[in-house]
Amino acid sequence: MDTRDVSGFPLTLEGDPTPMVSFRKVTKSYGSLVVLDSLDLDVAEGEMVTVIGPSGSGKTTVLRMLMTLETINGGVIYVDGEPLTHMPEGGRLVRANNRHMRQMRSKIGMCFQHFNLFPHMTALENCMEGPVHVLGLSKQDARERAEELLAMVGMAEKRDQHPSRLSGGQQQRVAIARALAMRPKVMLFDEVTSALDPEVIGEVTTVIRKLVSEHNLTMLMVTHQMGFAKDISDRVCFFYGGRIEEQGTPDELFGNPQKERTQQFLSAVKEAG
Amino acid sequence: MFDWRWDFTFEILPRLIVATGNTLLAAGLGYAIAVVLGLVLALAQRTPFRPLTMAVREAVEFVRSTPLVLQIFFVFYVGPQFGIRLSPWTAGMIAIGLHYAAYLSEVYRGGLECVPKGQWEAAKSLNLSMPRTYFRVILPQALPPSLAGMGNYLVGIFKDTPMLSVIGVAELMHTANAIGSETYRFLEPFTLVGIIFLCISLPTAAAVRFFEAWVRRKLGLS
Ligand SMILES: Nc1ncnc2c1ncn2[C@@H]1O[C@H](COP(=O)(O)OP(=O)(O)OP(=O)(O)O)[C@@H](O)[C@H]1O
Ligand SMILES: [Mg+2]
């Protein structure tokens, strides 16, 4: 079920405002399992969109496709008006090559459920690696940037520690600083608090709140914390079976869900939590 | 029953010590080749280019399933038929280096597989280049789990150097054998060779374990 024909898709997105992220009829399957079915989703610049939904509904897959960790089987993803999964060549869209993807990837940062810090580097080194070796900053500039960000996430004092000496919450905060050090336009958070002990979840959500209030970042976040999602999102998307079953403002979706599946999911979550 | 002669022992000791130098040189050179070439073979098997990965895979399997002594003979005696004339040392180093490279490539492969997928994904999301990802992120983490295996093969290559005597490399075994033929006394030279091997193998194995712990500490992994 490969729908590779992308002749109907524009080479770049025009219009004002252009969405920062745009999924257009994106399909993803593993063998015969269709994980995402013709997904359409736009995220405006500076918008915080939260993705919720049952396990296996394709939430992580959405973020991984955007980070180019997964290829797609159909449709086109645009970031900042330009195609991410494809590139224009001779007046039409063809599959993006590595060079194009590298260039587009620089607009996106991602934080993972299990942090994925480099264990053999200190917190500071983790945050300097990309800026020095990808962005070409001098060691001095990269260090200043990293220290500033580590201070922002409250990890300035631990900057010379290796991840094995840090708690989960601390590691996740370093991971956020590391991603921000690349100055992405879009930040992706995949269940960044799911692997944490309850008492340290607040450390991480506080940092994300700060990002929302102080920076004009576009954010796409998958979470199981409904309260947090309700507080900070501009929009909430409820995923079910690889499609957006329902979306709206937090008040709409949590306060007055229209679809039966949304209602069922929310009441099940409420009972569990 | 034993007719151990101390004066003879001390007479041949200097010659054996010089030969020990050759043995260590052979083991060291062979290992250096194997360490580097093994890494190349391991990385070649991870390229997306199928024909290359298949060819390397087969070559590694071939080397691993044929005897070292055959490979030594092959490089030394069959080479000249194709116009490749090599000294015993050169032929020996190529054969033993290649042989152990095949084994070490398997050790590296295991070590590389120990690195969690999330590390690759983090490197990619930071847009690190492929070489940078390998050399700064993946290989340092693949090293500690590889060290035990690398240490075993270091001792292994050292113990296999006597095979080079078949093509006339003047290492320990070759020298002991020569002494025997000259003097018709084999007890002392071969006993000494055994003792020398033991005196080097045992501390090396212990040193490898210390080194492993040290590397882990140095990398901040423990
Ligand atoms: N590499 C893969 N190979 C095969 N199937 C996969 C792969 N990755 C994900 N899937 C499947 O794709 C579907 C969606 O997975 P995804 O990880 O996006 O779900 P999710 O909504 O994030 O779930 P969770 O809440 O459990 O994290 C699942 O059915 C999953 O089993
Ligand atoms: Mg998930």
XYZ file of C-alpha atoms in Angstrom, chain A:
273
model
C 0.000 0.000 0.000
C 2.597 2.428 -1.174
C 1.232 5.688 -2.395
C 4.455 7.214 -3.568
C 2.891 9.415 -6.175
C 3.364 12.910 -4.850
C 2.621 14.802 -8.057
C -0.355 16.540 -6.518
C 1.639 18.080 -3.686
C 3.082 21.604 -3.806
C 6.862 22.081 -3.977
C 6.756 24.548 -1.120
C 3.996 25.818 1.092
C 2.862 29.355 0.400
C 0.367 31.456 2.237
C 0.444 33.586 5.290
C 0.936 32.303 7.855
C 2.661 29.171 6.604
C 2.323 26.309 9.080
C 5.610 25.413 10.760
C 4.818 21.722 10.433
C 2.436 20.210 7.958
C 1.573 16.545 7.477
C -0.232 16.049 4.183
C -1.926 12.699 3.676
C 0.947 10.961 5.419
C 0.771 7.198 5.508
C 3.081 4.911 7.425
C 2.942 1.154 7.531
C 5.085 -1.676 8.783
C 4.450 -4.523 6.375
C 0.704 -4.940 6.294
C 0.174 -2.997 9.530
C -0.987 0.510 8.703
C 0.160 2.673 11.607
C -0.821 6.064 10.224
C -3.538 6.386 7.657
C -3.499 9.498 5.483
C -2.710 11.854 8.346
C -3.323 15.566 7.913
C -1.986 17.779 10.671
C -0.789 21.375 10.670
C 1.066 23.013 13.507
C 1.387 26.793 13.426
C 4.555 28.623 14.352
C 4.801 28.977 18.118
C 1.958 26.567 18.710
C 2.058 23.859 21.365
C 0.189 20.796 20.183
C -0.259 17.800 22.425
C -0.921 14.325 21.130
C -2.830 11.896 23.319
C -4.335 8.522 22.625
C -4.229 4.841 23.486
C -1.081 2.758 23.216
C -0.258 1.805 19.658
C -2.327 4.574 18.105
C 0.718 5.982 16.294
C 1.669 8.923 18.520
C 5.386 8.138 18.705
C 5.439 7.353 15.007
C 4.247 10.879 14.195
C 7.197 12.399 16.048
C 9.722 9.905 14.700
C 8.698 10.612 11.123
C 9.146 14.305 11.739
C 12.615 13.670 13.195
C 13.371 11.572 10.062
C 13.933 8.509 12.227
C 11.274 6.760 10.151
C 10.594 6.957 6.447
C 7.039 7.416 5.258
C 5.080 5.391 2.739
C 2.851 8.093 1.347
C 2.147 11.798 1.463
C 4.535 14.629 2.228
C 5.687 16.296 5.424
C 6.576 19.982 5.248
C 8.582 21.884 7.822
C 8.840 25.655 7.741
C 7.212 25.659 4.325
C 9.685 23.266 2.718
C 9.238 19.553 2.122
C 11.072 17.365 4.634
C 10.466 13.888 3.292
C 10.901 15.047 -0.287
C 12.792 17.685 -2.200
C 12.087 19.616 -5.325
C 13.993 18.439 -8.376
C 13.267 19.469 -11.936
C 9.970 21.035 -10.929
C 8.592 18.070 -9.027
C 8.989 16.363 -5.673
C 11.344 13.418 -5.342
C 12.422 11.498 -2.264
C 14.721 13.544 -0.068
C 18.360 12.529 -0.180
C 20.593 12.513 2.885
C 21.880 15.981 2.251
C 18.418 17.473 2.082
C 17.306 15.614 5.174
C 20.331 16.782 7.115
C 19.584 20.332 6.189
C 15.917 20.046 7.173
C 16.671 18.090 10.318
C 18.518 21.081 11.719
C 15.144 22.754 12.231
C 13.929 19.996 14.531
C 14.935 18.825 17.998
C 13.667 15.831 19.879
C 13.570 14.573 23.465
C 13.047 10.894 24.077
C 11.276 8.872 26.731
C 14.567 7.317 27.843
C 16.632 10.522 27.482
C 19.303 8.893 25.279
C 22.084 11.059 26.644
C 25.565 10.013 25.566
C 26.725 8.141 28.692
C 30.439 8.721 28.139
C 30.083 12.489 27.977
C 29.386 14.921 30.784
C 26.214 16.978 30.791
C 28.163 19.880 29.317
C 29.837 17.739 26.653
C 26.448 16.331 25.693
C 25.225 19.863 25.091
C 28.363 20.982 23.219
C 28.754 18.061 20.829
C 26.173 19.210 18.281
C 26.896 22.944 18.403
C 30.643 22.402 17.892
C 30.601 19.577 15.373
C 27.403 20.248 13.458
C 26.823 23.976 13.734
C 30.529 24.791 13.703
C 30.516 26.995 16.793
C 33.820 27.638 18.535
C 34.348 25.652 21.732
C 34.069 28.888 23.659
C 30.742 29.911 22.137
C 29.326 26.404 22.411
C 30.315 26.235 26.048
C 28.636 29.558 26.794
C 25.490 28.455 25.032
C 25.481 25.089 26.801
C 26.067 26.624 30.221
C 23.273 29.101 29.672
C 20.850 26.330 28.732
C 21.962 24.067 31.555
C 21.313 26.957 33.916
C 17.906 27.438 32.354
C 16.971 23.810 33.091
C 18.503 24.059 36.561
C 21.457 21.800 35.842
C 24.334 24.294 35.945
C 25.875 22.709 39.008
C 25.848 19.214 37.552
C 27.374 20.180 34.231
C 30.526 18.119 34.753
C 28.683 14.947 35.788
C 28.211 11.951 33.560
C 24.633 10.742 33.039
C 25.206 7.689 35.244
C 25.537 10.105 38.169
C 22.268 11.888 37.424
C 18.683 11.030 38.322
C 16.157 10.437 35.552
C 14.660 13.890 35.959
C 18.090 15.472 35.802
C 19.025 13.462 32.728
C 15.856 14.508 30.965
C 16.538 18.165 31.735
C 20.035 17.826 30.272
C 18.491 16.150 27.216
C 16.173 19.123 26.769
C 19.137 21.507 27.033
C 21.060 19.401 24.534
C 18.248 19.580 21.990
C 17.754 23.322 22.540
C 21.460 23.974 22.036
C 20.923 23.239 18.341
C 18.417 26.145 18.189
C 15.648 24.140 16.525
C 12.438 25.776 15.380
C 10.380 22.742 16.311
C 10.751 20.704 19.486
C 9.372 17.210 19.843
C 8.726 15.579 23.204
C 7.859 11.897 23.294
C 6.523 10.946 26.710
C 9.464 12.672 28.344
C 8.099 12.035 31.841
C 6.949 8.433 31.425
C 10.193 6.874 32.621
C 10.452 9.161 35.654
C 9.592 8.656 39.294
C 6.451 10.618 40.205
C 8.317 13.006 42.491
C 10.667 14.260 39.767
C 8.107 14.659 36.978
C 7.554 18.233 38.113
C 11.193 19.155 37.420
C 10.733 18.350 33.779
C 7.257 19.755 33.292
C 8.423 23.012 34.876
C 11.114 23.298 32.218
C 8.628 22.645 29.437
C 6.239 25.221 30.881
C 9.074 27.706 30.862
C 9.779 26.972 27.197
C 6.132 27.547 26.350
C 5.932 30.854 28.164
C 9.330 32.308 27.314
C 10.200 31.042 23.858
C 8.478 31.139 20.538
C 9.133 27.459 19.856
C 6.775 25.256 17.935
C 6.188 22.146 19.990
C 4.675 18.773 19.445
C 4.333 16.698 22.568
C 3.116 13.183 23.246
C 2.070 12.683 26.837
C -0.049 10.564 29.137
C -0.340 13.377 31.684
C -3.732 14.832 30.909
C -3.515 17.552 33.533
C -0.257 18.832 32.097
C -1.592 18.648 28.551
C -4.664 20.619 29.576
C -2.563 23.325 31.225
C -0.053 24.099 28.543
C -1.416 23.065 25.149
C -2.855 25.376 22.548
C -4.427 22.360 20.927
C -4.888 18.710 21.808
C -5.124 15.903 19.244
C -6.658 12.613 20.218
C -5.200 9.792 18.129
C -7.036 6.571 17.580
C -6.011 3.806 15.196
C -3.544 5.935 13.263
C -5.901 8.842 12.687
C -6.841 12.009 14.527
C -10.178 11.036 15.974
C -10.816 14.445 17.499
C -8.928 17.665 18.111
C -9.541 20.999 19.721
C -8.499 23.390 22.440
C -7.868 21.742 25.803
C -11.163 23.126 27.062
C -13.057 21.670 24.141
C -11.403 18.290 24.126
C -11.204 17.668 27.846
C -14.303 19.633 28.828
C -16.688 18.629 26.082
C -15.415 15.737 23.947
C -17.698 15.045 20.983
C -16.646 11.577 19.900
C -17.527 8.493 21.849
C -13.988 7.091 21.638
C -12.577 10.292 23.070
C -15.022 10.145 25.946
C -14.175 6.496 26.604
C -10.445 7.165 26.517
C -10.660 10.165 28.821
C -12.824 8.418 31.370
C -10.541 5.359 31.301
C -7.534 7.593 31.916
C -9.347 9.419 34.700
C -10.140 6.141 36.415
C -6.559 4.900 36.122
C -5.005 8.198 37.259
